[in-house]
Coordinates of C-alpha atoms in Angstrom, one line a residue:
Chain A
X987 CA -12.5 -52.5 -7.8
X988 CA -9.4 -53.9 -9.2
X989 CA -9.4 -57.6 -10.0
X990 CA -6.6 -60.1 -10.6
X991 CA -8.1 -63.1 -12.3
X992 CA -6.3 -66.5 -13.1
X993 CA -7.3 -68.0 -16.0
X994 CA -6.4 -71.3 -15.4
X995 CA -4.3 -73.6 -17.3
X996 CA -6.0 -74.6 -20.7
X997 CA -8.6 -72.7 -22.7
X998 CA -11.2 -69.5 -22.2
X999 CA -13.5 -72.2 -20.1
X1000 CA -11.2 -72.4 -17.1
X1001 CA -12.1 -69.2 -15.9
X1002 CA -14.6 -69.3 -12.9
X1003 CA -18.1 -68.5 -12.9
X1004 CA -16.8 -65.2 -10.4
X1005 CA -14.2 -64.8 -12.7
X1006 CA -16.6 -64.3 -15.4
X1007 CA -19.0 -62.4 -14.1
X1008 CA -16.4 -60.0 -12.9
X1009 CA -14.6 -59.3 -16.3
X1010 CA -18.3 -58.9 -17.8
X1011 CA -18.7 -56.3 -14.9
X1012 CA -15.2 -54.7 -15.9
X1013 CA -14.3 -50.8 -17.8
X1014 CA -11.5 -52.4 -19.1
X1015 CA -10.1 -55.6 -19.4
X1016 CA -6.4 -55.9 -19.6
X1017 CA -4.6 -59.8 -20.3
X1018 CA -1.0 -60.2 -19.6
X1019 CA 0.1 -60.8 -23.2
X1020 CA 1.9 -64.2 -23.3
X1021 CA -1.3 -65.3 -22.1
X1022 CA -2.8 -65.4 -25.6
X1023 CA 0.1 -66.8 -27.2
X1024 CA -0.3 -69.9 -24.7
X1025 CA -3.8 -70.5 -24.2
X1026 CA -6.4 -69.1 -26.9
X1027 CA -6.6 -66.5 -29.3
X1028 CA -7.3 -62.8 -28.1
X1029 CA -10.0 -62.2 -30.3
X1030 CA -11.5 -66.0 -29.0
X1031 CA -11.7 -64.6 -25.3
X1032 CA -13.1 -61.4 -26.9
X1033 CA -15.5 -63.6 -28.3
X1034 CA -16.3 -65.5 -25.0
X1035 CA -16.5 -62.0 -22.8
X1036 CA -18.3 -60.0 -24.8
X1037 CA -15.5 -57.7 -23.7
X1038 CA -12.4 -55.6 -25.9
X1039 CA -9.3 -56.8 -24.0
X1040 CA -6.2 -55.2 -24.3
X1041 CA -3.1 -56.5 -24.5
X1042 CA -0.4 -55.8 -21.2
X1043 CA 3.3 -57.6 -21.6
X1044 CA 5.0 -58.2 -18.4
X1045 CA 6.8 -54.7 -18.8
X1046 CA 3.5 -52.7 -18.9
X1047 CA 2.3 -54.6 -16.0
X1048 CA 5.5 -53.3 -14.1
X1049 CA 5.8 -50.2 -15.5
X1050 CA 2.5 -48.9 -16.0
X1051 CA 0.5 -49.9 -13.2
X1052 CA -0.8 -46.1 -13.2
X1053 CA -2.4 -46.4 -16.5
X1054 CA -3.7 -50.1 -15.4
X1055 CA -5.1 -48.8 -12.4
X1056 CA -6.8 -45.8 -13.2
X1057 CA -10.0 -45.0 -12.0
X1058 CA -10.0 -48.5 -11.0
X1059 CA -11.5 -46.7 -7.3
X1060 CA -14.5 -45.3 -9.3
X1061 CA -15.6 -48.0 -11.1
X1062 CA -14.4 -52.3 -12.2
X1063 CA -10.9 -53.2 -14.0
X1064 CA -9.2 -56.3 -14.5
X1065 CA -6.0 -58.1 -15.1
X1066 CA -6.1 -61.6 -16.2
X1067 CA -3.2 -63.7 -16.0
X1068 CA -2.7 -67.2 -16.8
X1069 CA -3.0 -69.8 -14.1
X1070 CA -3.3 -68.6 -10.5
X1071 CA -1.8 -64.3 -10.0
X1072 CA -0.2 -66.0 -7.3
X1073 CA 0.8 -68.8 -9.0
X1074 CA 4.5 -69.3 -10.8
X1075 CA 5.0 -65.7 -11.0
X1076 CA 3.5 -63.3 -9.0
X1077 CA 1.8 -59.7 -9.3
X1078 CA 2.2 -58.7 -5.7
X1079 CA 3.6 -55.2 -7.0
X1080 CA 0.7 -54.4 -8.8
X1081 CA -1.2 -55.3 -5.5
X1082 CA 1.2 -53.3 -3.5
X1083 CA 0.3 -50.3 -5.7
X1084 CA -3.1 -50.7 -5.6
X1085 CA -3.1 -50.5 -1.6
X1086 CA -0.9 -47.5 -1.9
X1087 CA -3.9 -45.9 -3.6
X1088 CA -6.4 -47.2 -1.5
X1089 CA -7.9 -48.9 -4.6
X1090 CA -10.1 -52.1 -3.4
X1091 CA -8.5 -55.5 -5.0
X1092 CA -9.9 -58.5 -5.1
X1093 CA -7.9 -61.5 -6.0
X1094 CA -10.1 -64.5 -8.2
X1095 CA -7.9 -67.6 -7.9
X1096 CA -7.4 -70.5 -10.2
X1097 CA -5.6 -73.9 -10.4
X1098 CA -1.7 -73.6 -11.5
X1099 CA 0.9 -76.0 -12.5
X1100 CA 1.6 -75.1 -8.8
X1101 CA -1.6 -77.8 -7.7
X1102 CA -2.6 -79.1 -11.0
X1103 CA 1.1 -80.9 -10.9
X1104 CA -1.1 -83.8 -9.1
X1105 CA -2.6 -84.7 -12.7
X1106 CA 0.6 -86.5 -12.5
X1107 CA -0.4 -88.7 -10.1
X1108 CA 2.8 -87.6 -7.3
X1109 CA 1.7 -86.5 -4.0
X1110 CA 1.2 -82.6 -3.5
X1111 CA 3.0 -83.2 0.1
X1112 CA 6.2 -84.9 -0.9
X1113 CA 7.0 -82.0 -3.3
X1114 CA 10.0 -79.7 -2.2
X1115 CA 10.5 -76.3 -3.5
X1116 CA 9.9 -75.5 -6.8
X1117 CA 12.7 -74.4 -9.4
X1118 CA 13.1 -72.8 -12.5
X1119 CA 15.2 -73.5 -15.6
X1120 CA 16.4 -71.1 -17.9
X1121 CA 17.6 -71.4 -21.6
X1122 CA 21.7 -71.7 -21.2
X1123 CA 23.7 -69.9 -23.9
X1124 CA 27.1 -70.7 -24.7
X1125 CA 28.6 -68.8 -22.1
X1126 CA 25.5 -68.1 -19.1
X1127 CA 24.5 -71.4 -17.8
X1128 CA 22.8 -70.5 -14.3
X1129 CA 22.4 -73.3 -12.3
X1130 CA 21.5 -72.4 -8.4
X1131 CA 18.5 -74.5 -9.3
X1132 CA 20.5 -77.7 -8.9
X1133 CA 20.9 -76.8 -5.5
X1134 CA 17.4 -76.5 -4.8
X1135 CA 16.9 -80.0 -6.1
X1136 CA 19.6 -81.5 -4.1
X1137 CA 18.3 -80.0 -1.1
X1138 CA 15.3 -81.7 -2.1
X1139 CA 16.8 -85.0 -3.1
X1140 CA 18.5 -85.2 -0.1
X1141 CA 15.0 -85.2 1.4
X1142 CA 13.5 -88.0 -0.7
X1143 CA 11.2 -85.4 -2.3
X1144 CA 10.0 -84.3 -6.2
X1145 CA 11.0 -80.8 -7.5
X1146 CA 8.5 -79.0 -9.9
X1147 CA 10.7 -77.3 -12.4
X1148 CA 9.9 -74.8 -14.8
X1149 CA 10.7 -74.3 -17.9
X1150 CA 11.4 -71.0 -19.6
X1151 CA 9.7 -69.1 -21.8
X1152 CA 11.3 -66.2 -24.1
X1153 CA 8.6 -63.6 -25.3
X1154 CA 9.5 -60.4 -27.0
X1155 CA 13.1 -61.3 -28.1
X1156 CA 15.0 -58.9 -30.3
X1157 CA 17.6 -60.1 -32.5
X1158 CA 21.5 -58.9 -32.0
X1159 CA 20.7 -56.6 -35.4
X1160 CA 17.3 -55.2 -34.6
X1161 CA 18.3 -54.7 -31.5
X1162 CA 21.6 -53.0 -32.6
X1163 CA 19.6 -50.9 -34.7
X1164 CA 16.4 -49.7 -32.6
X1165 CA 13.9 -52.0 -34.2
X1166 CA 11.5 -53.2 -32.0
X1167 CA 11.1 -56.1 -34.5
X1168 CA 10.4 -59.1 -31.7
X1169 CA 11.4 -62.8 -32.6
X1170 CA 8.6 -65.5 -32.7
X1171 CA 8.3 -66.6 -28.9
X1172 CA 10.6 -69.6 -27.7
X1173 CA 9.3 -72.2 -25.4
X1174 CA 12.1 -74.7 -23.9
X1175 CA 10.9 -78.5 -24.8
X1176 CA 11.4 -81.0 -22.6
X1177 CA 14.5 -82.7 -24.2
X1178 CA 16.2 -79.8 -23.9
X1179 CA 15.3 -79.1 -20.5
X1180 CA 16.8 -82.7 -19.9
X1181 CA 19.7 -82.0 -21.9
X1182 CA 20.4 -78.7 -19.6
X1183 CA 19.7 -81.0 -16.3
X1184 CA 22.2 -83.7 -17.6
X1185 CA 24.7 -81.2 -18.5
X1186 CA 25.3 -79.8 -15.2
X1187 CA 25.1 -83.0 -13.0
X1188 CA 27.8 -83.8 -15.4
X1189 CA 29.8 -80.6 -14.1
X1190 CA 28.3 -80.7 -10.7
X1191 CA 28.7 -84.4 -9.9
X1192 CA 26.4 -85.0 -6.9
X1193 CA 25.0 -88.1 -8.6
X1194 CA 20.9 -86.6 -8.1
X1195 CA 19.9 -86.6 -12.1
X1196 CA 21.4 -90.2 -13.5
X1197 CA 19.9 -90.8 -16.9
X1198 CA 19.2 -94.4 -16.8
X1199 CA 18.1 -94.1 -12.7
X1200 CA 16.6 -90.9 -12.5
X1201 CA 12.5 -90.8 -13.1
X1202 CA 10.6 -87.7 -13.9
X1203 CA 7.4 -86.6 -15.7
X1204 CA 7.0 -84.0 -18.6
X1205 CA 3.7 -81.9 -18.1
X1206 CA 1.8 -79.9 -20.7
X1207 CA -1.5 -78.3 -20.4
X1208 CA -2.8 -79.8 -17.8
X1209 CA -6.8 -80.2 -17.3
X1210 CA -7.1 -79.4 -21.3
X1211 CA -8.8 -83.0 -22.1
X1212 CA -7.5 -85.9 -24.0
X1213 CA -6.8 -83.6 -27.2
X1214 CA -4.5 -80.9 -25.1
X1215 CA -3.2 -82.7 -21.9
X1216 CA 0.5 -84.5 -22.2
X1217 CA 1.5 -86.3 -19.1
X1218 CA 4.8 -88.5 -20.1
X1219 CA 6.7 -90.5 -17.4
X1220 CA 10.1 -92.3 -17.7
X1221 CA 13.8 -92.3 -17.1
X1222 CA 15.6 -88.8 -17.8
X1223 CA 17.2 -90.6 -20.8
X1224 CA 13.9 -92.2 -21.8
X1225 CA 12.4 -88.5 -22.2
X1226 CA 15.5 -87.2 -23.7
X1227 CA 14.9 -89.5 -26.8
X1228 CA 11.1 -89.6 -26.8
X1229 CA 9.7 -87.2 -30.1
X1230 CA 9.0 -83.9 -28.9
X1231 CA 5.8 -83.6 -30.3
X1232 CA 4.6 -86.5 -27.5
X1233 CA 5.2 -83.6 -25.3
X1234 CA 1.8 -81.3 -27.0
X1235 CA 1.9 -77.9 -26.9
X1236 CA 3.6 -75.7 -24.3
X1237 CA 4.2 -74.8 -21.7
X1238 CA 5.9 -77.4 -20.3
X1239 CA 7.1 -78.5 -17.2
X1240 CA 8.9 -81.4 -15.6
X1241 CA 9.0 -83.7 -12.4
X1242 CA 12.2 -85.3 -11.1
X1243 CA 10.8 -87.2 -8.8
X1244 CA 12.2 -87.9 -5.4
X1245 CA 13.0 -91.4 -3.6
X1246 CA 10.1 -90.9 -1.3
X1247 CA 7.9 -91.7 -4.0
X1248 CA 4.9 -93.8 -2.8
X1249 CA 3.9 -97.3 -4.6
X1250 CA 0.7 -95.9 -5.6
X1251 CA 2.6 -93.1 -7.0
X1252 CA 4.3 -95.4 -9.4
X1253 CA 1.0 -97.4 -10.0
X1254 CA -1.0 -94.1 -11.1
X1255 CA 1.6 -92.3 -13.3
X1256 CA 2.5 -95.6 -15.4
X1257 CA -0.4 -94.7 -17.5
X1258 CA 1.9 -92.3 -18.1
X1259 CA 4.9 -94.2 -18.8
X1260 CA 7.0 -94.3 -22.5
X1261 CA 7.9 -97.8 -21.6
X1262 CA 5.9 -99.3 -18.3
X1263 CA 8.4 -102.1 -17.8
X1264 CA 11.2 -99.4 -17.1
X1265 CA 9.2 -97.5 -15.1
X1266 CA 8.7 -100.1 -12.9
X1267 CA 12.0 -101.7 -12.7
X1268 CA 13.4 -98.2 -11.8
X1269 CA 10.5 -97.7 -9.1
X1270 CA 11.6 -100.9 -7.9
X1271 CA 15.3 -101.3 -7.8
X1272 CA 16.1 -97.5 -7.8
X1273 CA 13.6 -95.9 -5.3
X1274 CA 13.3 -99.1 -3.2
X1275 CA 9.4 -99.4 -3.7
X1276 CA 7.5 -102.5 -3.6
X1277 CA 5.1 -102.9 -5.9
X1278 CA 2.8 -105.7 -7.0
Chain B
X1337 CA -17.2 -89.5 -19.0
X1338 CA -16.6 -89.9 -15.5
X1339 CA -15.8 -86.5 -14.3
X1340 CA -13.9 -84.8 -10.8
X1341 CA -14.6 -81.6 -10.6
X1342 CA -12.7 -79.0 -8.0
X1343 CA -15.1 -76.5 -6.4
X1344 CA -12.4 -74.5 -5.6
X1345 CA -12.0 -72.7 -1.6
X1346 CA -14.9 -70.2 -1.5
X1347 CA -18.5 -70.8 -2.9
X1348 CA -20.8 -72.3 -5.8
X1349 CA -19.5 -69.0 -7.8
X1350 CA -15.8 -70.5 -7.9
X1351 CA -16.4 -73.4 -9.9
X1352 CA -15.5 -73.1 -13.6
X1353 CA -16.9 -73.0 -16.8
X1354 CA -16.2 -75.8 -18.1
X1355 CA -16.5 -77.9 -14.6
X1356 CA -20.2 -75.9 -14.6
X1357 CA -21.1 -77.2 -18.0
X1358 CA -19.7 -80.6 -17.2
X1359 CA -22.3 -80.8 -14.1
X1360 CA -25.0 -79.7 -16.0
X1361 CA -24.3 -82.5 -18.3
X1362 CA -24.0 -84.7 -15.8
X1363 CA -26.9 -87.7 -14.7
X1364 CA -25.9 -87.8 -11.4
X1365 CA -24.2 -85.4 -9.4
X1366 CA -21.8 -86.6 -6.3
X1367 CA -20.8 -84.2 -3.9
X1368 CA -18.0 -84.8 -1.2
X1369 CA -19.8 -84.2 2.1
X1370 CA -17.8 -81.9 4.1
X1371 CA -17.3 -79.9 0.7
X1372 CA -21.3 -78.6 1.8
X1373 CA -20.4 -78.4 5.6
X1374 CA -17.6 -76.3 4.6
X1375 CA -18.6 -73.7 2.2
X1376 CA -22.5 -73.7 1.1
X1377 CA -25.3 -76.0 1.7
X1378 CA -26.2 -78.3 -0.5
X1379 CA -29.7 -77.1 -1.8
X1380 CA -27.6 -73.8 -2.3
X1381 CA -25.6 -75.7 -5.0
X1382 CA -28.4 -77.6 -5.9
X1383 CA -30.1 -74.3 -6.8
X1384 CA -27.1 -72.9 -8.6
X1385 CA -26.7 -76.5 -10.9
X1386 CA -30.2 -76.6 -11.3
X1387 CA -29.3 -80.4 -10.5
X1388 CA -30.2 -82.6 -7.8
X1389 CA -26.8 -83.9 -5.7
X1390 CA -26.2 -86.7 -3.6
X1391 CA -24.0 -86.7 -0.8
X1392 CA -21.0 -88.7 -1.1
X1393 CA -18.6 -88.7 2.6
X1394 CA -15.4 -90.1 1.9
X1395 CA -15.9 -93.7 2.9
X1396 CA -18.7 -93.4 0.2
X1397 CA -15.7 -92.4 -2.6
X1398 CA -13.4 -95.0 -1.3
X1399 CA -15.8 -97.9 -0.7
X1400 CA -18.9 -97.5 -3.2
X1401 CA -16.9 -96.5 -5.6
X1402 CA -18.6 -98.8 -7.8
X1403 CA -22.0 -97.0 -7.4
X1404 CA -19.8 -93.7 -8.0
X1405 CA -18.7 -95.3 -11.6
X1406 CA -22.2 -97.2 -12.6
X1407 CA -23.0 -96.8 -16.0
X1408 CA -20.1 -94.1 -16.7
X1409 CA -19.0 -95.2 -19.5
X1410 CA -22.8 -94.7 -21.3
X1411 CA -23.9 -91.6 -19.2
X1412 CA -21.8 -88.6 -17.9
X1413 CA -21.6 -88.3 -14.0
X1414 CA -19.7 -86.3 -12.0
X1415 CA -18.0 -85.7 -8.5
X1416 CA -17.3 -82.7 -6.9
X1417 CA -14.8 -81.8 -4.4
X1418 CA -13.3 -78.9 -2.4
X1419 CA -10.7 -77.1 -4.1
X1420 CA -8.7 -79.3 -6.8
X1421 CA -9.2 -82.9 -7.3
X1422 CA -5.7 -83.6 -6.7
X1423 CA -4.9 -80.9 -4.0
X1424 CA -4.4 -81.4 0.0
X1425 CA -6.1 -84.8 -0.5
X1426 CA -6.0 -86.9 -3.6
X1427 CA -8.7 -88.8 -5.3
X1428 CA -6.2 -91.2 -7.4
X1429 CA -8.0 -94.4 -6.1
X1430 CA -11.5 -93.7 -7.7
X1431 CA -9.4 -93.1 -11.0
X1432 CA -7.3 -96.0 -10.8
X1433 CA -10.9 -97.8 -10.8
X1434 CA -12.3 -96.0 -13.4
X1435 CA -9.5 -96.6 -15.2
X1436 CA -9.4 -100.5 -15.1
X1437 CA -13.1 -100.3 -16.0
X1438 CA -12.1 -98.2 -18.8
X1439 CA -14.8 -95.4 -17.9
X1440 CA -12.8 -92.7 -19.8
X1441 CA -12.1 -89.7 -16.9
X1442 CA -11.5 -86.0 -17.3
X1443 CA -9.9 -83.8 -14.1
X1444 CA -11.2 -80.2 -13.8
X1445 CA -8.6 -78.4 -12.0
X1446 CA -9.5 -75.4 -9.8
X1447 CA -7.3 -73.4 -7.2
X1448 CA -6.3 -75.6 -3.6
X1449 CA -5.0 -74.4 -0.9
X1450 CA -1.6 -75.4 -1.9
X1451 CA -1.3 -72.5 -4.4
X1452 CA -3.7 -69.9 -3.3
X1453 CA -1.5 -70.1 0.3
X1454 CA 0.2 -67.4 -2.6
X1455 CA -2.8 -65.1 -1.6
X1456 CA -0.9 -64.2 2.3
X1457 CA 2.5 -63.0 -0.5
X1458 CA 4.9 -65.5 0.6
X1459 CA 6.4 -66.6 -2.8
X1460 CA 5.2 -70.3 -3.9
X1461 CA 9.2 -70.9 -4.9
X1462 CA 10.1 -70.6 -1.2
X1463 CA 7.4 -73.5 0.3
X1464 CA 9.0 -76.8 1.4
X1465 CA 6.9 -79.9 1.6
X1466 CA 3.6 -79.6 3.2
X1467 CA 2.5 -81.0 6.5
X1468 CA -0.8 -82.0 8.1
X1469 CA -2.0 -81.3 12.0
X1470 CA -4.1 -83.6 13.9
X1471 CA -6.3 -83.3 16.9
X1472 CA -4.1 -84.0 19.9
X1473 CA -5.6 -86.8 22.4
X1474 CA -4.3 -87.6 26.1
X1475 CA -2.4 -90.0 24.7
X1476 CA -2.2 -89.6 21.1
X1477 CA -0.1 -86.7 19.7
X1478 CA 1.6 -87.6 16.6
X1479 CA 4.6 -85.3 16.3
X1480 CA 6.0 -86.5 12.7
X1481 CA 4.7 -83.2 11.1
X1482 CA 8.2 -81.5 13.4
X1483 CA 10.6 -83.5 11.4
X1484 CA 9.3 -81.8 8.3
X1485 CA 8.4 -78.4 9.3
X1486 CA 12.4 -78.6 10.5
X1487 CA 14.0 -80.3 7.3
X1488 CA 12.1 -77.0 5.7
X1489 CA 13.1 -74.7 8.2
X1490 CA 16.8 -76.1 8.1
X1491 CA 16.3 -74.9 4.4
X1492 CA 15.3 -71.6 4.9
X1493 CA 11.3 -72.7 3.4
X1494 CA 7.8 -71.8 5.0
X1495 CA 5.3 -74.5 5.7
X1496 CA 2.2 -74.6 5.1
X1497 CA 0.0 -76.4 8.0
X1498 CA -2.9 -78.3 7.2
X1499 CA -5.4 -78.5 9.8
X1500 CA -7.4 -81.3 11.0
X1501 CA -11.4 -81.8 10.0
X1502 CA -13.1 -84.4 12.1
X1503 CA -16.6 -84.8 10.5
X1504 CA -18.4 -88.1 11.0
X1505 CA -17.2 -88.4 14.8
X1506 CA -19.2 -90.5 17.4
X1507 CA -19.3 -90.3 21.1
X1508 CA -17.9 -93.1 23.1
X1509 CA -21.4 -94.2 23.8
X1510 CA -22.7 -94.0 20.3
X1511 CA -20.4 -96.1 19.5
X1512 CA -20.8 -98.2 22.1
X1513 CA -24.3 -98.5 21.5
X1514 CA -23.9 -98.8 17.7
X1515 CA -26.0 -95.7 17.1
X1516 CA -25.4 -94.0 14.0
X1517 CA -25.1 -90.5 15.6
X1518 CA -23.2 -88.1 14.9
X1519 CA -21.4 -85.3 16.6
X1520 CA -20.9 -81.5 15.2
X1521 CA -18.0 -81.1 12.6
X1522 CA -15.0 -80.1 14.6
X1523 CA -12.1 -77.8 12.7
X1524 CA -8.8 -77.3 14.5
X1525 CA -8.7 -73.8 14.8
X1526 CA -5.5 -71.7 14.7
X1527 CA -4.9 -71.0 18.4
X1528 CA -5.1 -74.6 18.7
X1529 CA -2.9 -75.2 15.9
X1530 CA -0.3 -73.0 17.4
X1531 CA -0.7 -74.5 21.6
X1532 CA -0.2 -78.2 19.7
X1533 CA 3.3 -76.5 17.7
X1534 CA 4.7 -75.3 20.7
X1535 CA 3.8 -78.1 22.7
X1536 CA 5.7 -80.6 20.4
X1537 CA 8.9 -78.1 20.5
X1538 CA 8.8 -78.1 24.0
X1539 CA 9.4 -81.9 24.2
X1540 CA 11.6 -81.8 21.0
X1541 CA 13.1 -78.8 21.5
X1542 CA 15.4 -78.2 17.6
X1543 CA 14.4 -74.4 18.5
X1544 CA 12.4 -73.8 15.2
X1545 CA 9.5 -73.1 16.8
X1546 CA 10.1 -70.0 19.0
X1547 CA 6.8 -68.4 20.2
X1548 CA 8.5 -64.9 19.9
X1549 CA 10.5 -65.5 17.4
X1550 CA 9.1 -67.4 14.8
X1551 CA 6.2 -65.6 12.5
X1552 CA 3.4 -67.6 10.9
X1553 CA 0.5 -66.5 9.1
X1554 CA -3.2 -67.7 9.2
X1555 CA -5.7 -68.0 5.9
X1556 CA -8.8 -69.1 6.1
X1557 CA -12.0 -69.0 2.7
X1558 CA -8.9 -67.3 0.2
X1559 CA -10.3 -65.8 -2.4
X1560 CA -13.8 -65.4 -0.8
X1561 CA -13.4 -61.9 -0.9
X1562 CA -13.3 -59.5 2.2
X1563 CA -16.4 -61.2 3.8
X1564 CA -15.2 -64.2 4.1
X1565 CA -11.5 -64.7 3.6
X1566 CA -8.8 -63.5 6.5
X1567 CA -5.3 -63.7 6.9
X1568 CA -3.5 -63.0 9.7
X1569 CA 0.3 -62.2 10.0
X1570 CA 1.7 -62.3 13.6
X1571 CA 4.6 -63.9 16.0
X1572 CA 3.3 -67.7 17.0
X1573 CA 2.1 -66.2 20.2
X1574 CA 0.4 -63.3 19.0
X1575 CA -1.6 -65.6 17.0
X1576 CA -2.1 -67.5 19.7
X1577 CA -3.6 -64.8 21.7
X1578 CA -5.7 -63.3 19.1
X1579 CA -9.3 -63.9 19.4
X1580 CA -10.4 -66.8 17.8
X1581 CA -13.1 -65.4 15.7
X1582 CA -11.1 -63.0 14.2
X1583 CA -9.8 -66.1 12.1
X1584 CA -13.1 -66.4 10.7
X1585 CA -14.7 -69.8 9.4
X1586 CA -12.5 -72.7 8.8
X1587 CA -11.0 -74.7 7.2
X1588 CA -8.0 -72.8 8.4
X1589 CA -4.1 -73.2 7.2
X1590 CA -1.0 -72.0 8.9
X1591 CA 1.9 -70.9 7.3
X1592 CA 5.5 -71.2 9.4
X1593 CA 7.4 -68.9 7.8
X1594 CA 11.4 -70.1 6.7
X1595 CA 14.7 -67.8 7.1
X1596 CA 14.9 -67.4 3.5
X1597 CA 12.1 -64.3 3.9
X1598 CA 12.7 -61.8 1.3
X1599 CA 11.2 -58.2 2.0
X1600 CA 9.1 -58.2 -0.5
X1601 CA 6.9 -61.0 1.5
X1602 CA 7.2 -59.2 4.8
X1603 CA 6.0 -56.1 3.3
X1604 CA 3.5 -57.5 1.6
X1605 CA 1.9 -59.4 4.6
X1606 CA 2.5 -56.6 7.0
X1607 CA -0.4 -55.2 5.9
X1608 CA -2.4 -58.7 7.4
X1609 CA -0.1 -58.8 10.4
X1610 CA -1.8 -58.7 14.3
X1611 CA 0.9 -55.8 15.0
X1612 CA 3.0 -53.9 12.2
X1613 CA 5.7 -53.2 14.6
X1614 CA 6.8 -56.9 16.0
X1615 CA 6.2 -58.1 12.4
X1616 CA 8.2 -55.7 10.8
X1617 CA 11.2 -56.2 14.0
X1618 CA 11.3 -59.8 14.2
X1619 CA 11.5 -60.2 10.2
X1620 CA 14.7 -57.2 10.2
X1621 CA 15.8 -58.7 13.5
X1622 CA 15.4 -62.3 13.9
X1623 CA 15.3 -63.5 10.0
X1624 CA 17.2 -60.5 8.7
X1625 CA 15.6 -58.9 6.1
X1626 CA 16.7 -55.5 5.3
X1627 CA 13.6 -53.2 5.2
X1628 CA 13.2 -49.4 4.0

């Protein structure tokens, strides 16, 4: 049997009991790499299975699925990815392979940003598509995803964006010169993610992101307890000035919430709130919600 | 600690690690009711906690929620619920409570429905806002779930359909007769589902719901493994004339699959679809993907 297993969104204890029992039935045990880097420690999950785990970056997942897969007919082997395998990103290929050999799979879900987004306290329905952001460079600034959260806008409803992550980075030199020498990984903070937002409604003009009228809530590690879990709500320009390190650890992710947002919507995430007074003005003479 | 605990979609085996140990920690144990109708029975998970549960129905969380919270703030207790705590439907009241009886709370996240609908390989990015269907009456037939499924659709984005539960029901003459008795658990199954779409785009008639022409695609127990879960890929009338029991146990979900199809989806559901040939047409023909 081949297994996919999501890991969930915080530490080695967010795995499922099946999900537990099925890497402790595994050959081998493979972990899409960036997962350490988030989460925990290899050697901790080592620790916790009882298990060797090797190490599979995205590019080994795509490119050798053969070696991933072998013998996985005969006798257990498992992926583990962070979150949900259907989650943010997807392994359908591997899936797809798998079939193509007639290798049984077995897919072991888990919460993702996807659903655990409702920490926040916004409505799972009135979410629109979901949207990623990348890290702009001076001269590649893609921006379809300001489209997406237009189309939602124009429908009253949140967008879930996602913020990038850069793992196995070469520098111009090493990579000029054939050393696979990899930078330190790069997570994009919430301020900057802002910054990027702000920066093309300035070009774009549609009036959706407004600094001062624009709410939205910065997510990081959700379900990881009081010492992990950041949930920080305000106006765009409210998060753009707040100290990153409010935000905790990544990855991170970000709400712009939409003017369908519900009174007890505003009532639950002001917990959440860098300044509770603006959140609730905003709510009120912004979105056009009564509250108390 | 007051804790909420997700259950996730299958059985006792898909709660996690750290949600088990929480239980196990726990002096009393609420479960959800349906959460037992739906999946496994209670002395089942009783067995598996080694812990005694009472049975909580929903007025129960949103009325007694005091008896919920007693003495949380010396002792831990717990409440579990199908899927995540904040998936299809939201248990923010009972933390706003806790919350202003400042019982500290901790969420365990587990997978929903709203991201293991990832499981049928229709991409997460490409899902609009999700709707809920209710049991039709004579006279009742709320239609509001069209206007979304259409703002979507205008988009290009699937749907995911939620379908109704009615647990708790009474007879006309029970209730009459102010007998506490209850009828069987009823669960909108898919054919139904599908006579109650086509019904409302009948009367409304913005053509996004074509019987031939519009696919959809079934899930019911994802992630239970091949004994329990299904999905089925088909045209809305081929689902529709499918035999009910090949949909397996509910709760079921519908998926109403947007224009915005890439053939990486179709191929990957072909392999759940009712007939490989009109799945494979109508994706090339009607929503014009270009497959091998």
């Amino acid at each position: 049997m081949f297994y996919i297993i999501g890991l969930g969104l915080s530490d080695e204890k967010d795995v499922t009991v099946r999900g537990l029992e099925a890497i402790k039935s595994c050959a081998r045990v493979y972990l899409e790499a960036y997962t350490s880097i988030l989460m925990v420690q290899k050697d901790r999950l080592e620790a916790f299975y009882g298990k060797e785990i090797i190490l599979a970056d995205r590019d080994t997942v795509e490119t050798q699925s053969d070696e991933i897969l072998r013998d996985a007919d005969k006798e257990d082997v498992c992926l583990l990815v962070v979150g949900d395998p259907f989650g943010a990103t997807t392994h359908t290929d591997i899936v797809l392979r798998a079939r193509a050999r007639k290798i049984p799979t077995r897919v072991i879900h888990n919460a993702s940003i996807m659903n655990a987004v409702g920490a926040s306290g916004l409505q799972l329905y009135n979410f629109g598509q979901t949207v990623s952001l990348v890290f702009f460079t001076e001269t590649w600034k893609p921006d379809s995803f300001y489209d997406r959260i237009k189309e939602n806008a124009d429908l009253g409803l949140h967008t879930l964006v996602l913020l990038d992550i850069k793992v196995k980075e070469q520098s111009d030199e090493n990579l000029a010169r054939g050393r696979k020498i990899y930078e330190p990984p790069r997570y994009m903070s919430i301020p900057l993610a802002v910054r990027q937002l702000v920066e093309i409604e300035t070009i774009r003009s549609a009036g959706i992101l407004d600094p001062d009228k624009t709410l939205a809530i910065a997510l990081s590690r959700v379900g990881g307890g009081d010492e992990h879990q950041r949930i920080v709500a305000g106006t765009l320009n409210e998060l753009l000035n707040h100290p990153v390190e409010a935000y905790g650890e990544p990855l991170h992710s970000l709400v712009i919430v939409g003017r369908r947002l519900h009174h007890l919507e505003v009532e639950y995430a002001e917990d959440f709130a860098i300044n509770r007074n603006t959140w609730r003005a905003v709510a009120q003479d912004v979105y056009g919600c009564s509250l108390d």
